[in-house]
Amino acid sequence: MKKTVDPAMRINVISIAGTIHQVAGQAGRSINEDHTAFKLAAEHLSHEIQVSVLGKQPASDMTLLQLADLKATIERWQRDFDAVILLMGTDSMEEVAFFLDSTMELGKPLIITGAMRPQSDPGYDGLRNFHDAVLVASHPIAKHTGALVVMNEEIHLGRQLRKADSQRLSAFVSPAGPVGYIRAGRPQFPHGNLPCHRSLPIQLTPEDHQIPILTGSIGARFNPAHFTDCDGLVVAGMGTGTLPADMLRALADWRQETRKPVVITTRCLTGDNYDTHYYPGSQRKYEQHGLTLQGYEGLTPQQARIRLWLALNAKPTNEPPITGYHLPTPLLWGL
């Protein structure tokens, strides 16, 4: 039986390509996109829900400039709806969540969800995640906390999200754990009200800066001839940003010669990129060569790349000029 629609809560569901829509083709040889289930499910939920399909390109095939276009599209829909839900693939979900949380002024809920199994699998989790996302979107706490990711009955802050496993239903984690859960058919936030969200005070220029990510590891080297066309580098070091001595010298020379930014982060899932308490000088060791660590504490290499891209693309508005290739941390990364 169809539930009565509550016109007071209008939700726009924006759908881009991803596992949540995928159905295996004949003999598993092809993958097709099917949005029918979500359009039917939306008709039986107790809110007025519109499903908008934005083409067949997954976020993993987008540039960061195209993510900026997606941000603008979501902002346009927010003017006419009480909440927006983004259905997408999970491979790039942590990057999309961080980008949107960093750049959008959110006074209305933005919920991101997807699926770890395709629709043709008996363990398909997409419809449950979608239903849970609608529940979270209608909760008052969701209005001012920034982008929230709802997966596997857990609620994560978009700015903290990490994909810790490539296949499991419980693929997503946060350094401080989920901020909420779906229990007994409703959202629960054990911490109560969450800190209010602040986005970065910037407007973006239409430039698609190229920023590769390098990994620091035993025996790793840096060949500057391979990076003549990039606009900056993010280097994921061992532990608290440790790099082999030869790699550090080559990066320092490249930075001095090109004047392009080099950001050092950690390849670990959580933690900072320097530790001056236990390892005095670990910050100065890199910054004396012009490498950047401050402003990127607690970020994954993927997040650091997005933050550096935003810094290079930023047109500050009513704020002091951005210097040192880092942006102010919008919120404490832990609770």
mmCIF file of N, CA and C in Angstrom, residues 198-253:
data_model
loop_
_atom_site.group_PDB
_atom_site.id
_atom_site.type_symbol
_atom_site.label_atom_id
_atom_site.label_comp_id
_atom_site.label_asym_id
_atom_site.label_seq_id
_atom_site.Cartn_x
_atom_site.Cartn_y
_atom_site.Cartn_z
ATOM 1 N N ARG A 198 31.613 23.873 8.401
ATOM 2 C CA ARG A 198 32.123 25.062 7.720
ATOM 3 C C ARG A 198 32.874 24.628 6.480
ATOM 4 N N SER A 199 32.483 25.169 5.334
ATOM 5 C CA SER A 199 33.216 24.867 4.109
ATOM 6 C C SER A 199 34.360 25.860 3.962
ATOM 7 N N LEU A 200 35.248 25.605 3.005
ATOM 8 C CA LEU A 200 36.369 26.496 2.771
ATOM 9 C C LEU A 200 35.886 27.754 2.045
ATOM 10 N N PRO A 201 36.358 28.932 2.475
ATOM 11 C CA PRO A 201 35.861 30.202 1.918
ATOM 12 C C PRO A 201 36.482 30.525 0.565
ATOM 13 N N ILE A 202 36.122 29.769 -0.469
ATOM 14 C CA ILE A 202 36.755 29.967 -1.769
ATOM 15 C C ILE A 202 35.742 29.896 -2.897
ATOM 16 N N GLN A 203 36.131 30.503 -4.015
ATOM 17 C CA GLN A 203 35.495 30.261 -5.296
ATOM 18 C C GLN A 203 36.545 29.615 -6.183
ATOM 19 N N LEU A 204 36.110 28.791 -7.127
ATOM 20 C CA LEU A 204 37.052 28.021 -7.918
ATOM 21 C C LEU A 204 37.253 28.612 -9.302
ATOM 22 N N THR A 205 38.511 28.607 -9.755
ATOM 23 C CA THR A 205 38.819 28.989 -11.126
ATOM 24 C C THR A 205 38.683 27.748 -12.014
ATOM 25 N N PRO A 206 38.373 27.926 -13.298
ATOM 26 C CA PRO A 206 38.154 26.765 -14.182
ATOM 27 C C PRO A 206 39.453 26.191 -14.729
ATOM 28 N N GLU A 207 40.368 25.822 -13.843
ATOM 29 C CA GLU A 207 41.635 25.233 -14.263
ATOM 30 C C GLU A 207 41.746 23.836 -13.671
ATOM 31 N N ASP A 208 42.132 22.886 -14.493
ATOM 32 C CA ASP A 208 42.226 21.506 -14.040
ATOM 33 C C ASP A 208 43.687 21.156 -13.778
ATOM 34 N N HIS A 209 44.182 21.559 -12.625
ATOM 35 C CA HIS A 209 45.574 21.318 -12.267
ATOM 36 C C HIS A 209 45.834 19.822 -12.113
ATOM 37 N N GLN A 210 46.986 19.395 -12.611
ATOM 38 C CA GLN A 210 47.377 17.989 -12.542
ATOM 39 C C GLN A 210 48.284 17.763 -11.334
ATOM 40 N N ILE A 211 47.833 16.897 -10.425
ATOM 41 C CA ILE A 211 48.570 16.653 -9.181
ATOM 42 C C ILE A 211 48.665 15.143 -8.956
ATOM 43 N N PRO A 212 49.752 14.520 -9.359
ATOM 44 C CA PRO A 212 49.901 13.088 -9.101
ATOM 45 C C PRO A 212 50.243 12.796 -7.643
ATOM 46 N N ILE A 213 49.968 11.552 -7.240
ATOM 47 C CA ILE A 213 50.308 11.081 -5.897
ATOM 48 C C ILE A 213 51.445 10.073 -6.020
ATOM 49 N N LEU A 214 52.521 10.310 -5.267
ATOM 50 C CA LEU A 214 53.652 9.396 -5.230
ATOM 51 C C LEU A 214 53.666 8.678 -3.880
ATOM 52 N N THR A 215 54.266 7.518 -3.842
ATOM 53 C CA THR A 215 54.358 6.761 -2.600
ATOM 54 C C THR A 215 55.811 6.650 -2.168
ATOM 55 N N GLY A 216 56.065 7.048 -0.933
ATOM 56 C CA GLY A 216 57.382 6.859 -0.345
ATOM 57 C C GLY A 216 57.479 5.464 0.241
ATOM 58 N N SER A 217 58.508 4.724 -0.144
ATOM 59 C CA SER A 217 58.699 3.365 0.367
ATOM 60 C C SER A 217 60.182 3.023 0.289
ATOM 61 N N ILE A 218 60.555 1.899 0.836
ATOM 62 C CA ILE A 218 61.959 1.504 0.857
ATOM 63 C C ILE A 218 62.499 1.447 -0.579
ATOM 64 N N GLY A 219 63.567 2.179 -0.814
ATOM 65 C CA GLY A 219 64.191 2.180 -2.125
ATOM 66 C C GLY A 219 63.522 3.055 -3.159
ATOM 67 N N ALA A 220 62.456 3.783 -2.783
ATOM 68 C CA ALA A 220 61.743 4.623 -3.751
ATOM 69 C C ALA A 220 62.619 5.790 -4.203
ATOM 70 N N ARG A 221 62.503 6.142 -5.469
ATOM 71 C CA ARG A 221 63.252 7.267 -6.036
ATOM 72 C C ARG A 221 62.299 8.208 -6.761
ATOM 73 N N PHE A 222 62.776 9.421 -6.991
ATOM 74 C CA PHE A 222 61.975 10.419 -7.702
ATOM 75 C C PHE A 222 62.748 10.876 -8.916
ATOM 76 N N ASN A 223 62.150 10.685 -10.097
ATOM 77 C CA ASN A 223 62.764 11.118 -11.350
ATOM 78 C C ASN A 223 62.010 12.339 -11.863
ATOM 79 N N PRO A 224 62.584 13.523 -11.764
ATOM 80 C CA PRO A 224 61.858 14.747 -12.157
ATOM 81 C C PRO A 224 61.461 14.777 -13.626
ATOM 82 N N ALA A 225 62.145 14.008 -14.469
ATOM 83 C CA ALA A 225 61.818 14.006 -15.905
ATOM 84 C C ALA A 225 60.415 13.480 -16.159
ATOM 85 N N HIS A 226 59.858 12.712 -15.222
ATOM 86 C CA HIS A 226 58.524 12.138 -15.404
ATOM 87 C C HIS A 226 57.412 13.094 -14.967
ATOM 88 N N PHE A 227 57.767 14.258 -14.414
ATOM 89 C CA PHE A 227 56.754 15.122 -13.818
ATOM 90 C C PHE A 227 56.867 16.566 -14.311
ATOM 91 N N THR A 228 57.247 16.712 -15.573
ATOM 92 C CA THR A 228 57.405 18.061 -16.121
ATOM 93 C C THR A 228 56.073 18.759 -16.356
ATOM 94 N N ASP A 229 54.990 18.012 -16.551
ATOM 95 C CA ASP A 229 53.704 18.619 -16.893
ATOM 96 C C ASP A 229 52.761 18.761 -15.705
ATOM 97 N N CYS A 230 53.172 18.350 -14.525
ATOM 98 C CA CYS A 230 52.265 18.431 -13.373
ATOM 99 C C CYS A 230 52.378 19.802 -12.716
ATOM 100 N N ASP A 231 51.372 20.142 -11.922
ATOM 101 C CA ASP A 231 51.304 21.451 -11.269
ATOM 102 C C ASP A 231 51.643 21.382 -9.781
ATOM 103 N N GLY A 232 51.886 20.211 -9.278
ATOM 104 C CA GLY A 232 52.221 19.996 -7.883
ATOM 105 C C GLY A 232 52.268 18.510 -7.614
ATOM 106 N N LEU A 233 52.748 18.142 -6.434
ATOM 107 C CA LEU A 233 52.880 16.736 -6.072
ATOM 108 C C LEU A 233 52.346 16.508 -4.665
ATOM 109 N N VAL A 234 51.762 15.330 -4.462
ATOM 110 C CA VAL A 234 51.465 14.841 -3.120
ATOM 111 C C VAL A 234 52.268 13.562 -2.941
ATOM 112 N N VAL A 235 53.032 13.495 -1.851
ATOM 113 C CA VAL A 235 53.874 12.336 -1.599
ATOM 114 C C VAL A 235 53.406 11.675 -0.307
ATOM 115 N N ALA A 236 52.992 10.413 -0.410
ATOM 116 C CA ALA A 236 52.528 9.650 0.747
ATOM 117 C C ALA A 236 53.719 8.947 1.375
ATOM 118 N N GLY A 237 54.206 9.500 2.481
ATOM 119 C CA GLY A 237 55.387 8.948 3.123
ATOM 120 C C GLY A 237 55.058 7.805 4.063
ATOM 121 N N MET A 238 56.098 7.137 4.496
ATOM 122 C CA MET A 238 55.949 6.066 5.479
ATOM 123 C C MET A 238 55.694 6.667 6.854
ATOM 124 N N GLY A 239 54.817 6.030 7.636
ATOM 125 C CA GLY A 239 54.569 6.507 9.002
ATOM 126 C C GLY A 239 54.193 7.966 9.024
ATOM 127 N N THR A 240 54.918 8.757 9.815
ATOM 128 C CA THR A 240 54.631 10.192 9.894
ATOM 129 C C THR A 240 55.322 10.963 8.771
ATOM 130 N N GLY A 241 55.156 10.477 7.560
ATOM 131 C CA GLY A 241 55.668 11.187 6.388
ATOM 132 C C GLY A 241 57.103 10.895 6.023
ATOM 133 N N THR A 242 57.694 9.843 6.562
ATOM 134 C CA THR A 242 59.103 9.539 6.304
ATOM 135 C C THR A 242 59.360 9.197 4.841
ATOM 136 N N LEU A 243 60.424 9.798 4.270
ATOM 137 C CA LEU A 243 60.824 9.530 2.891
ATOM 138 C C LEU A 243 62.282 9.080 2.868
ATOM 139 N N PRO A 244 62.649 8.214 1.919
ATOM 140 C CA PRO A 244 64.063 7.860 1.764
ATOM 141 C C PRO A 244 64.890 9.116 1.476
ATOM 142 N N ALA A 245 66.135 9.151 1.961
ATOM 143 C CA ALA A 245 66.969 10.348 1.852
ATOM 144 C C ALA A 245 67.166 10.771 0.398
ATOM 145 N N ASP A 246 67.389 9.810 -0.501
ATOM 146 C CA ASP A 246 67.597 10.163 -1.911
ATOM 147 C C ASP A 246 66.345 10.772 -2.520
ATOM 148 N N MET A 247 65.196 10.235 -2.148
ATOM 149 C CA MET A 247 63.933 10.761 -2.667
ATOM 150 C C MET A 247 63.691 12.175 -2.150
ATOM 151 N N LEU A 248 63.985 12.400 -0.875
ATOM 152 C CA LEU A 248 63.806 13.724 -0.291
ATOM 153 C C LEU A 248 64.692 14.749 -0.993
ATOM 154 N N ARG A 249 65.948 14.410 -1.232
ATOM 155 C CA ARG A 249 66.853 15.353 -1.899
ATOM 156 C C ARG A 249 66.355 15.696 -3.304
ATOM 157 N N ALA A 250 65.884 14.678 -4.030
ATOM 158 C CA ALA A 250 65.396 14.926 -5.394
ATOM 159 C C ALA A 250 64.131 15.778 -5.380
ATOM 160 N N LEU A 251 63.230 15.529 -4.440
ATOM 161 C CA LEU A 251 62.013 16.333 -4.337
ATOM 162 C C LEU A 251 62.344 17.773 -3.956
ATOM 163 N N ALA A 252 63.297 17.952 -3.034
ATOM 164 C CA ALA A 252 63.694 19.301 -2.618
ATOM 165 C C ALA A 252 64.284 20.065 -3.793
ATOM 166 N N ASP A 253 65.102 19.404 -4.605
ATOM 167 C CA ASP A 253 65.684 20.060 -5.786
ATOM 168 C C ASP A 253 64.588 20.432 -6.781
#
